[in-house]
């Protein structure tokens, strides 16, 4: 993870395949802060992290399988700038990664416009459903 610092470009999302390993954290608050300072905008970890409450207060988004108090190893196998499979999805360098509390989605750049159109349709449909619920609420009051 430390070697990745010299490769971060502003706006990067780090996608880290730790194979779901539960025995140790892959990153903690110190490394999350460094990712942020070097220009990354978030990290997706197929493994565990530590210092979750501190990382949340930092405002650097980290999405992981879980939390553990066991600190990360300082060395180990890894590659930078290559395809990685996490959660059964292959992520290529340059893919668009979007995450929130409900999950993570990976969008290949050539499908970005298609994905945006689909999202706009979903948002419009959900707004209609919300309006319908509000109408029902008013009638019930």
mmCIF file of C-alpha atoms in Angstrom:
data_model
loop_
_atom_site.group_PDB
_atom_site.id
_atom_site.type_symbol
_atom_site.label_atom_id
_atom_site.label_comp_id
_atom_site.label_asym_id
_atom_site.label_seq_id
_atom_site.Cartn_x
_atom_site.Cartn_y
_atom_site.Cartn_z
ATOM 1 C CA UNK A 1 0.000 0.000 0.000
ATOM 2 C CA UNK A 2 2.808 2.392 0.822
ATOM 3 C CA UNK A 3 4.333 1.911 -2.642
ATOM 4 C CA UNK A 4 0.998 2.965 -4.174
ATOM 5 C CA UNK A 5 1.479 6.483 -2.795
ATOM 6 C CA UNK A 6 3.961 7.433 -5.499
ATOM 7 C CA UNK A 7 1.496 6.349 -8.205
ATOM 8 C CA UNK A 8 -1.606 8.200 -7.007
ATOM 9 C CA UNK A 9 -2.972 10.890 -9.315
ATOM 10 C CA UNK A 10 -5.553 13.428 -8.161
ATOM 11 C CA UNK A 11 -9.028 11.885 -8.336
ATOM 12 C CA UNK A 12 -7.854 8.265 -8.113
ATOM 13 C CA UNK A 13 -9.833 5.650 -6.199
ATOM 14 C CA UNK A 14 -7.634 2.896 -4.818
ATOM 15 C CA UNK A 15 -9.124 -0.546 -5.439
ATOM 16 C CA UNK A 16 -7.402 -3.046 -3.172
ATOM 17 C CA UNK A 17 -7.860 -6.800 -3.444
ATOM 18 C CA UNK A 18 -6.985 -8.330 -0.083
ATOM 19 C CA UNK A 19 -8.930 -11.503 -0.989
ATOM 20 C CA UNK A 20 -11.392 -10.841 1.833
ATOM 21 C CA UNK A 21 -8.649 -11.592 4.373
ATOM 22 C CA UNK A 22 -9.964 -11.078 7.914
ATOM 23 C CA UNK A 23 -6.752 -11.608 9.902
ATOM 24 C CA UNK A 24 -5.264 -8.144 9.498
ATOM 25 C CA UNK A 25 -6.262 -4.705 8.353
ATOM 26 C CA UNK A 26 -5.043 -3.663 4.929
ATOM 27 C CA UNK A 27 -5.068 0.028 5.809
ATOM 28 C CA UNK A 28 -5.649 2.212 8.848
ATOM 29 C CA UNK A 29 -6.152 5.900 9.488
ATOM 30 C CA UNK A 30 -2.540 6.882 8.790
ATOM 31 C CA UNK A 31 -2.494 5.346 5.342
ATOM 32 C CA UNK A 32 -5.970 6.715 4.574
ATOM 33 C CA UNK A 33 -4.684 10.198 5.447
ATOM 34 C CA UNK A 34 -1.704 9.716 3.152
ATOM 35 C CA UNK A 35 -3.929 8.561 0.290
ATOM 36 C CA UNK A 36 -5.986 11.718 0.790
ATOM 37 C CA UNK A 37 -2.941 14.019 0.898
ATOM 38 C CA UNK A 38 -1.563 12.419 -2.266
ATOM 39 C CA UNK A 39 -4.831 13.149 -4.113
ATOM 40 C CA UNK A 40 -6.891 9.969 -3.915
ATOM 41 C CA UNK A 41 -10.624 10.438 -3.373
ATOM 42 C CA UNK A 42 -11.401 7.081 -1.763
ATOM 43 C CA UNK A 43 -10.508 3.428 -1.368
ATOM 44 C CA UNK A 44 -12.397 0.208 -1.995
ATOM 45 C CA UNK A 45 -10.933 -2.683 -0.001
ATOM 46 C CA UNK A 46 -11.815 -6.340 -0.498
ATOM 47 C CA UNK A 47 -10.595 -7.012 3.006
ATOM 48 C CA UNK A 48 -10.558 -5.403 6.405
ATOM 49 C CA UNK A 49 -9.409 -2.025 7.700
ATOM 50 C CA UNK A 50 -8.838 -0.576 11.141
ATOM 51 C CA UNK A 51 -9.462 2.828 12.695
ATOM 52 C CA UNK A 52 -12.890 3.008 11.048
ATOM 53 C CA UNK A 53 -14.242 5.774 13.286
ATOM 54 C CA UNK A 54 -11.151 7.919 12.738
ATOM 55 C CA UNK A 55 -11.231 7.351 8.977
ATOM 56 C CA UNK A 56 -14.900 8.343 8.928
ATOM 57 C CA UNK A 57 -14.113 11.578 10.819
ATOM 58 C CA UNK A 58 -11.337 12.305 8.320
ATOM 59 C CA UNK A 59 -13.929 12.335 5.547
ATOM 60 C CA UNK A 60 -11.855 10.047 3.316
ATOM 61 C CA UNK A 61 -14.297 7.419 2.012
ATOM 62 C CA UNK A 62 -13.140 3.846 2.589
ATOM 63 C CA UNK A 63 -15.418 0.928 1.752
ATOM 64 C CA UNK A 64 -14.284 -2.431 3.132
ATOM 65 C CA UNK A 65 -15.641 -5.832 4.096
ATOM 66 C CA UNK A 66 -15.194 -5.055 7.773
ATOM 67 C CA UNK A 67 -13.108 -3.757 10.632
ATOM 68 C CA UNK A 68 -10.385 -5.380 12.705
ATOM 69 C CA UNK A 69 -8.049 -4.000 15.352
ATOM 70 C CA UNK A 70 -5.086 -5.954 13.949
ATOM 71 C CA UNK A 71 -2.692 -3.596 12.178
ATOM 72 C CA UNK A 72 -1.613 -4.047 8.577
ATOM 73 C CA UNK A 73 1.493 -5.879 7.466
ATOM 74 C CA UNK A 74 4.169 -3.510 6.188
ATOM 75 C CA UNK A 75 5.102 -5.593 3.156
ATOM 76 C CA UNK A 76 3.617 -8.307 1.085
ATOM 77 C CA UNK A 77 2.653 -9.217 -2.404
ATOM 78 C CA UNK A 78 0.973 -6.624 -4.536
ATOM 79 C CA UNK A 79 0.841 -4.929 -7.895
ATOM 80 C CA UNK A 80 -0.042 -1.401 -8.891
ATOM 81 C CA UNK A 81 -1.878 -0.203 -11.996
ATOM 82 C CA UNK A 82 -3.141 -3.600 -13.108
ATOM 83 C CA UNK A 83 -6.571 -5.178 -13.336
ATOM 84 C CA UNK A 84 -7.898 -6.411 -10.013
ATOM 85 C CA UNK A 85 -10.873 -8.592 -9.158
ATOM 86 C CA UNK A 86 -12.785 -7.612 -6.053
ATOM 87 C CA UNK A 87 -16.146 -8.906 -4.977
ATOM 88 C CA UNK A 88 -16.320 -10.958 -8.164
ATOM 89 C CA UNK A 89 -15.934 -7.878 -10.408
ATOM 90 C CA UNK A 90 -12.867 -7.063 -12.483
ATOM 91 C CA UNK A 91 -11.773 -3.443 -12.127
ATOM 92 C CA UNK A 92 -9.503 -2.052 -14.823
ATOM 93 C CA UNK A 93 -7.274 1.006 -14.437
ATOM 94 C CA UNK A 94 -9.361 3.987 -15.586
ATOM 95 C CA UNK A 95 -12.735 2.470 -14.653
ATOM 96 C CA UNK A 96 -15.231 4.732 -12.915
ATOM 97 C CA UNK A 97 -15.828 3.596 -9.331
ATOM 98 C CA UNK A 98 -18.797 4.954 -7.380
ATOM 99 C CA UNK A 99 -19.646 3.903 -3.834
ATOM 100 C CA UNK A 100 -22.011 4.768 -1.035
ATOM 101 C CA UNK A 101 -23.415 3.073 2.053
ATOM 102 C CA UNK A 102 -25.471 0.733 -0.169
ATOM 103 C CA UNK A 103 -22.587 -0.620 -2.209
ATOM 104 C CA UNK A 104 -20.019 -0.126 -4.948
ATOM 105 C CA UNK A 105 -20.408 -0.013 -8.720
ATOM 106 C CA UNK A 106 -17.696 -0.175 -11.366
ATOM 107 C CA UNK A 107 -18.380 1.401 -14.749
ATOM 108 C CA UNK A 108 -16.047 0.986 -17.733
ATOM 109 C CA UNK A 109 -15.512 4.426 -19.322
ATOM 110 C CA UNK A 110 -17.049 3.298 -22.634
ATOM 111 C CA UNK A 111 -20.335 2.636 -20.769
ATOM 112 C CA UNK A 112 -20.404 5.883 -18.761
ATOM 113 C CA UNK A 113 -23.054 7.627 -20.878
ATOM 114 C CA UNK A 114 -25.269 4.531 -20.861
ATOM 115 C CA UNK A 115 -24.922 4.263 -17.060
ATOM 116 C CA UNK A 116 -25.710 7.956 -16.584
ATOM 117 C CA UNK A 117 -28.879 7.643 -18.693
ATOM 118 C CA UNK A 118 -29.981 4.621 -16.653
ATOM 119 C CA UNK A 119 -29.334 6.455 -13.381
ATOM 120 C CA UNK A 120 -31.364 9.457 -14.564
ATOM 121 C CA UNK A 121 -34.291 7.131 -15.381
ATOM 122 C CA UNK A 122 -34.097 5.500 -11.950
ATOM 123 C CA UNK A 123 -33.939 8.857 -10.159
ATOM 124 C CA UNK A 124 -36.986 10.112 -12.086
ATOM 125 C CA UNK A 125 -38.933 6.907 -11.374
ATOM 126 C CA UNK A 126 -38.069 7.075 -7.665
ATOM 127 C CA UNK A 127 -39.103 10.755 -7.524
ATOM 128 C CA UNK A 128 -42.483 9.756 -8.948
ATOM 129 C CA UNK A 129 -42.822 7.006 -6.324
ATOM 130 C CA UNK A 130 -41.877 9.446 -3.545
ATOM 131 C CA UNK A 131 -44.509 11.904 -4.798
ATOM 132 C CA UNK A 132 -47.065 9.093 -4.812
ATOM 133 C CA UNK A 133 -46.240 8.231 -1.203
ATOM 134 C CA UNK A 134 -46.515 11.896 -0.215
ATOM 135 C CA UNK A 135 -49.972 12.062 -1.812
ATOM 136 C CA UNK A 136 -51.019 8.971 0.144
ATOM 137 C CA UNK A 137 -49.619 10.512 3.325
ATOM 138 C CA UNK A 138 -51.650 13.693 2.832
ATOM 139 C CA UNK A 139 -54.826 11.708 2.168
ATOM 140 C CA UNK A 140 -54.273 9.634 5.313
ATOM 141 C CA UNK A 141 -53.727 12.723 7.487
#
